[in-house]
Structure formats: structure tokens, C-alpha cells
CSV table of C-alpha atoms in Angstrom, one decimal:
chain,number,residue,atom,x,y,z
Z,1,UNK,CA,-9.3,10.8,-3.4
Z,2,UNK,CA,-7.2,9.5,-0.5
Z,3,UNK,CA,-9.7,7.6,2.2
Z,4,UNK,CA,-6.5,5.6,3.5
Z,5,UNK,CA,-3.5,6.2,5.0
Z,6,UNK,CA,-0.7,3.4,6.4
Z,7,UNK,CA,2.1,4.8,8.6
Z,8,UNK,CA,5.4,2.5,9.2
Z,9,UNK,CA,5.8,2.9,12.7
Z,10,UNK,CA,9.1,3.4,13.3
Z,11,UNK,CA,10.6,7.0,13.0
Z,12,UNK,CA,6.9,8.1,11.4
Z,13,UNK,CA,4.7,7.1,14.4
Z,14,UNK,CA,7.7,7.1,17.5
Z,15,UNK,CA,10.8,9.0,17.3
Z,16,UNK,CA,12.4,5.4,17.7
Z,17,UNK,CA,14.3,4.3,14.9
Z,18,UNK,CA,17.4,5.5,16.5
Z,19,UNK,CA,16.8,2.8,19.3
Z,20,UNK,CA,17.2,0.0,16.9
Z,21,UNK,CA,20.7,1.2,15.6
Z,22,UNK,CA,21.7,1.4,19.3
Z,23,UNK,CA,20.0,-1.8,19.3
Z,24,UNK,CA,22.0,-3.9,16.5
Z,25,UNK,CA,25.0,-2.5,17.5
Z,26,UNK,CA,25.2,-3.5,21.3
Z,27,UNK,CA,23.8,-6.7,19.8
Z,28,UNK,CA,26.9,-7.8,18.1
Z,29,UNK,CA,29.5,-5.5,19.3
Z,30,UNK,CA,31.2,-7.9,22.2
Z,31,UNK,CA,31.1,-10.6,20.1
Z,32,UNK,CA,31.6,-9.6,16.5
Z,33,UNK,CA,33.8,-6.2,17.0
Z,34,UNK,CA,35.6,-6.0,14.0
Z,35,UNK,CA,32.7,-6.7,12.4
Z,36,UNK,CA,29.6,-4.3,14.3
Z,37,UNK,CA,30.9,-1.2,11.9
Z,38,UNK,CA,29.7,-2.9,8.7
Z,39,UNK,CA,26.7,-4.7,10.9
Z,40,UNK,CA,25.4,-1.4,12.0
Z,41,UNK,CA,25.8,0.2,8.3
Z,42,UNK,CA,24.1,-2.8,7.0
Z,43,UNK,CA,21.1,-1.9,9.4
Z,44,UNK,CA,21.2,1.8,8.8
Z,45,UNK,CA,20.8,1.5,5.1
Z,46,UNK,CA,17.8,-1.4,5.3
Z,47,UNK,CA,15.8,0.5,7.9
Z,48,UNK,CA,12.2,-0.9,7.6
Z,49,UNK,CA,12.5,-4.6,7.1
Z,50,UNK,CA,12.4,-7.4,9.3
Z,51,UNK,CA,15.4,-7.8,12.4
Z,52,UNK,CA,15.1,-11.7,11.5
Z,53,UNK,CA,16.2,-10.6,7.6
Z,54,UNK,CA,19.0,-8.9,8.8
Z,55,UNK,CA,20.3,-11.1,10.7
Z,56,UNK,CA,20.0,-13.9,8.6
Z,57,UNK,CA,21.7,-11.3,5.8
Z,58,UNK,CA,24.3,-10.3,8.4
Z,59,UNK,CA,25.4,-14.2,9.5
Z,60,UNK,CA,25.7,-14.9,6.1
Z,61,UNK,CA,27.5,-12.0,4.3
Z,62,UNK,CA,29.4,-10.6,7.0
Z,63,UNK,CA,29.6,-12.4,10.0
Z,64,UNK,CA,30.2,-15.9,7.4
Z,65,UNK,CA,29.2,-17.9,9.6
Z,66,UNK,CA,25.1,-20.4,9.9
Z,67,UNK,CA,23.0,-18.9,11.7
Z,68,UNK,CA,20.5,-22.1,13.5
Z,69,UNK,CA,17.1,-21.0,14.5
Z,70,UNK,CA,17.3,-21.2,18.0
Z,71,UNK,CA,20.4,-18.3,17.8
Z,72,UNK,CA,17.7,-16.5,15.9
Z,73,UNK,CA,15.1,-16.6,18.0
Z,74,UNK,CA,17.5,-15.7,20.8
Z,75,UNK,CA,19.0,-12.8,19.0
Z,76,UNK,CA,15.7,-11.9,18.1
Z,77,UNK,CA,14.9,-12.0,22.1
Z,78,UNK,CA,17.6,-10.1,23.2
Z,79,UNK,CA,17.0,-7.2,20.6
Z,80,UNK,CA,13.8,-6.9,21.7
Z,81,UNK,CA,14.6,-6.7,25.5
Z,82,UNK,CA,17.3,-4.2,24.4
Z,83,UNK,CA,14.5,-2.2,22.5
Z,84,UNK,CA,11.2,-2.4,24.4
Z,85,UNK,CA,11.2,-0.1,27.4
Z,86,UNK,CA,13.1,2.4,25.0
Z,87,UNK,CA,10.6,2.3,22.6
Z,88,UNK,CA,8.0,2.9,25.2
Z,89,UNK,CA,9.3,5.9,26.6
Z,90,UNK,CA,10.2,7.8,22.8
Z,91,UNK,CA,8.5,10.5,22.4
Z,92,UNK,CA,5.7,10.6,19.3
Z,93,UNK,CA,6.6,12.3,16.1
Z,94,UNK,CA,5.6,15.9,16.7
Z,95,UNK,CA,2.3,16.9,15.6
Z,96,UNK,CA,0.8,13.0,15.1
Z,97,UNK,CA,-1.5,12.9,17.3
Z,98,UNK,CA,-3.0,16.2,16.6
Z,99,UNK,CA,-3.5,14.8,12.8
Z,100,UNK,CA,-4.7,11.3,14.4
Z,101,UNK,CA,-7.5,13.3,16.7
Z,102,UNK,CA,-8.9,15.2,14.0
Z,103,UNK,CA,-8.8,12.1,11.2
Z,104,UNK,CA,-9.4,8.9,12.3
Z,105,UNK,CA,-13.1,8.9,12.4
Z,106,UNK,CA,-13.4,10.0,8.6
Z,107,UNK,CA,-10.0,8.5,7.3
Z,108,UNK,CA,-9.1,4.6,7.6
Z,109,UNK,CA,-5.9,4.4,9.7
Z,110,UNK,CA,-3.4,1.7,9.8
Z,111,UNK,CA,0.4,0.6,10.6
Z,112,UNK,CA,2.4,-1.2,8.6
Z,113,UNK,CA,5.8,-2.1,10.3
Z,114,UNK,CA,8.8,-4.3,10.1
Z,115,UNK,CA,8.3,-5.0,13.9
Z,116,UNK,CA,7.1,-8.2,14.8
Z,117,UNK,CA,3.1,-8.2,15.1
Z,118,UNK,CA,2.9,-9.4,18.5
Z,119,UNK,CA,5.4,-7.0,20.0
Z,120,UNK,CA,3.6,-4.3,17.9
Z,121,UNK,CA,0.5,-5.0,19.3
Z,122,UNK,CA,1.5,-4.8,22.8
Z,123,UNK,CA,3.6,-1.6,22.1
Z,124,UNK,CA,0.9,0.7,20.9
Z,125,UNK,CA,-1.6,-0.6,23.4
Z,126,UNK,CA,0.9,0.3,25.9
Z,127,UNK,CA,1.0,4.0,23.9
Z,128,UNK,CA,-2.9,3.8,24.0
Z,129,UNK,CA,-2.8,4.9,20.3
Z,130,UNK,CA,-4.8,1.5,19.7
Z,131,UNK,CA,-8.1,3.5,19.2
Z,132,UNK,CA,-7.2,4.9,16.3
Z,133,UNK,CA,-5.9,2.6,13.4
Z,134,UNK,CA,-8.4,0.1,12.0
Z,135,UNK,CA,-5.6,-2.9,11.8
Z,136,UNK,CA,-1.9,-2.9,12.8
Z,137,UNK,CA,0.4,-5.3,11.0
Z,138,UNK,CA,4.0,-6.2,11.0
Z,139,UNK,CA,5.9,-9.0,10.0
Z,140,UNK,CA,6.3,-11.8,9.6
Z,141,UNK,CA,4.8,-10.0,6.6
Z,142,UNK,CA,6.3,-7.4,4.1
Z,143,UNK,CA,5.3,-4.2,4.1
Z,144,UNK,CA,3.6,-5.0,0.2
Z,145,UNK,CA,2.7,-7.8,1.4
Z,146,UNK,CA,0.5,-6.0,3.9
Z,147,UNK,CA,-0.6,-3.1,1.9
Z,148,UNK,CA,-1.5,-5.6,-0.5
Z,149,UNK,CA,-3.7,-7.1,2.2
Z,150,UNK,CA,-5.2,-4.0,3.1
Z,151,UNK,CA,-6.1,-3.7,-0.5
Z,152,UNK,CA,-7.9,-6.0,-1.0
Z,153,UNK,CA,-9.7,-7.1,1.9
Z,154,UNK,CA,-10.9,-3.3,1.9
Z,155,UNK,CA,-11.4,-3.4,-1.7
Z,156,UNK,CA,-9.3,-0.7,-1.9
Z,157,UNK,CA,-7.8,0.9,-5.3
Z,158,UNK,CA,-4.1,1.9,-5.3
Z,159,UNK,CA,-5.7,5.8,-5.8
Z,160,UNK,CA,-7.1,5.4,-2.3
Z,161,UNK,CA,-4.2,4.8,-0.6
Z,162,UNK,CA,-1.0,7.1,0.7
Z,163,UNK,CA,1.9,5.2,2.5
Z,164,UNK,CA,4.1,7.5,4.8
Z,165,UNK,CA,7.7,6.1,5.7
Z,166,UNK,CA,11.0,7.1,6.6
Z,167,UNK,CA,12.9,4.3,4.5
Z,168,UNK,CA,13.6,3.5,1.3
Z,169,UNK,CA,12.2,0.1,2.1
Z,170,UNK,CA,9.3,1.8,2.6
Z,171,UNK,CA,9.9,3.8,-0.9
Z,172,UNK,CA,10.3,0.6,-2.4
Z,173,UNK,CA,6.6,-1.0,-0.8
Z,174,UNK,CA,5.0,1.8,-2.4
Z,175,UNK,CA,6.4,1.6,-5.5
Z,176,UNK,CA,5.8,-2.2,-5.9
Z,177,UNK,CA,2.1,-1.9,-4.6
Z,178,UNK,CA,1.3,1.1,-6.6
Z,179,UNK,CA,0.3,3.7,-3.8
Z,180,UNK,CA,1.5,7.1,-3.4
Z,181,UNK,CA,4.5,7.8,-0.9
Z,182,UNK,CA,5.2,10.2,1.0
Z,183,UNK,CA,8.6,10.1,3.1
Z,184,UNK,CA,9.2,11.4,6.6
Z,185,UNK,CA,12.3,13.1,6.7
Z,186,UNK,CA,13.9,13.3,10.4
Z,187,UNK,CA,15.8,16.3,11.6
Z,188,UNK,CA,19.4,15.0,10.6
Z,189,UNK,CA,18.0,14.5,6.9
Z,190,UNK,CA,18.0,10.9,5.3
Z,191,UNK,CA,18.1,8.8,1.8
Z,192,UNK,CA,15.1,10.2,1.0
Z,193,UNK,CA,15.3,14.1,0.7
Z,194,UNK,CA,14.9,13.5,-3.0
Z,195,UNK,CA,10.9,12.7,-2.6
Z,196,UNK,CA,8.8,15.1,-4.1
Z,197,UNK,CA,6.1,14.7,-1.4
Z,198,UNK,CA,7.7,14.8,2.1
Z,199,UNK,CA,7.3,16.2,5.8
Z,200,UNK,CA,9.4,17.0,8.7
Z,201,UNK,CA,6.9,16.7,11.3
Z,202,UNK,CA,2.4,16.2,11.1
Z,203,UNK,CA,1.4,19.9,10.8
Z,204,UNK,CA,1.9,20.1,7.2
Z,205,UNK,CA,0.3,16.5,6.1
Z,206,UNK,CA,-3.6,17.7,5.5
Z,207,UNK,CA,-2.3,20.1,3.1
Z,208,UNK,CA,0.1,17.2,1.3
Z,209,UNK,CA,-2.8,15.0,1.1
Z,210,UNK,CA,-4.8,17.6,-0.7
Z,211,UNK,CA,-2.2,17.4,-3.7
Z,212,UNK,CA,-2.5,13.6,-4.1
């Protein structure tokens, strides 16, 4: 029976993972134009995993050039200054918090994002949705990584657990941790329609979880 659920946080908790192609692209485009097309792609089909992966990925297979720490710690400063007050105002994935009122005293709640921690931290106490998840993680951990954490320090069995994301990085943690999955597919559609267990929006997830 499912006593836990971890939401990714982008596009499944804030309509916001549109923000963070805007994001990558006015990131590189003055600098790297004939290049932003691929960058952007590059981002679009790894949504879910770290900005410092892809940009270490992106200096090194596209752009061909090092990338030193301190560039990326400043690109990973400006993306965030780019991002932040965006990210504040998006609006929460319809019917979320309808689902978070009526669960989150019986069901353990928690985020697992590719956002860094800190900033993660500061962005859903800003949403005041802090209340209702019992730990909120990001990286510099995976997303197995942190499910696997969950796991175990709630001694946990991969039964328990349902992991709700709109990636196929997010696919992928679920499938190397062992939980069930179960995608959120945005309006436009995405990579992964193909999921037998899927939602649009949070009015139809209690009767989802009843199947798992």
C-alpha cells in the first residue's frame, strides 16, 4: 500500500519548467548563438537533472570548450537570478493543493528535485507549501540518490513508495530505485505519454494511487 509519495518539483509542483528553457537559452544565446539551438534541445530533452550537469555536458560536447569552476558557479548564479522571481510567481499545478490539504497528515510527503537544495528551500517557504512535505531535497544529490535516502532512513520498502515526474529523468530514478512512477503530462503533451499511469492535473491522483 502506498504510505509515500515524492513529487519532482518542477512542472509537477509549479507550472515552472518552462522558465528554465527560457532560462538556458537567454543564458548562452549572446554569447554562444550558433550554438543556443542545440543548447536549449540539450536542456529540453534532460529536464530533471542538475543545471551544473548540463552545463558541464554542454561546455564539453557542444560549446568544446573547459569550463573552470568559478564560470560555473557564475553561470550557475546568473540562471538562478534569471529564474527566481519567475519561479515565484508560476502558478501551482492545478488541483495540488487541494490533494496536499486533504493528504499530508496521513501520507508522508516529500520533493525530490534537480534544483539546488538551498534555493529549493527558500523557494517553497516563499510558496508557504513548507508545511506539508516531511523533507525537501535537491541536488547536489540525484533524484535515486535521494529516494534511496528516503528509503532507507524511513525504512521504507520500494512498495511504499510512488514517484510523480514530468521527465524521463524522473522515469529513469524510478526505475533504478524500484518505486512506482507515475508521469505528469503537461498540456502540450511530452516524452512520456507512453506511461501507463499518468495525470494531466491533481484531481484524478487519489483514484491512480488506488491502482498501485
Amino acid at each position: 500500500m502506498i504510505n509515500t509519495i515524492i513529487f519532482d518539483f518542477d512542472g509537477v509542483i509549479l507550472e515552472s519548467a518552462e522558465i528554465k528553457t527560457v532560462a538556458f537559452r537567454r543564458l548562452f544565446e549572446d554569447d554562444y548563438p550558433e550554438e543556443v539551438e542545440e543548447i536549449v534541445d540539450y536542456h529540453i530533452n534532460n529536464m530533471g537533472i542538475s543545471r551544473y550537469v548540463k552545463f558541464r555536458h554542454i561546455f564539453n560536447n557542444i560549446i568544446l570548450q573547459p569550463l573552470t569552476l568559478k564560470q560555473e558557479e557564475e553561470l550557475g548564479q546568473r540562471f538562478s537570478a534569471i529564474v527566481f522571481e519567475e519561479v515565484l510567481k508560476a502558478p501551482i499545478v492545478s488541483g495540488l493543493l487541494e490533494f496536499l490539504e486533504e493528504y499530508y497528515k496521513t501520507i508522508q510527503l516529500f520533493i525530490a528535485s534537480g534544483t539546488p537544495e538551498d534555493e529549493l528551500h527558500t523557494i517553497v517557504k516563499r510558496r508557504g507549501l513548507g508545511k506539508y512535505f516531511q523533507g525537501i531535497f535537491g541536488t547536489p544529490k540525484t533524484k535515486a540518490e535521494i529516494i534511496f535516502h528516503i528509503m532507507n532512513t524511513c525504512d521504507l520498502s520500494m512498495a511504499d513508495i510512488v514517484f510523480i515526474g514530468d521527465a524521463n529523468s524522473d522515469k529513469q530514478a524510478a526505475e533504478e530505485t524500484g518505486v512506482h512512477f507515475i508521469a505528469r503530462i503537461h498540456s502540450g503533451g511530452n516524452e512520456l505519454d507512453s506511461c501507463p499511469y499518468k495525470i494531466r492535473d491533481f484531481y484524478a491522483f487519489s483514484e491512480i494511487l488506488k491502482h498501485l
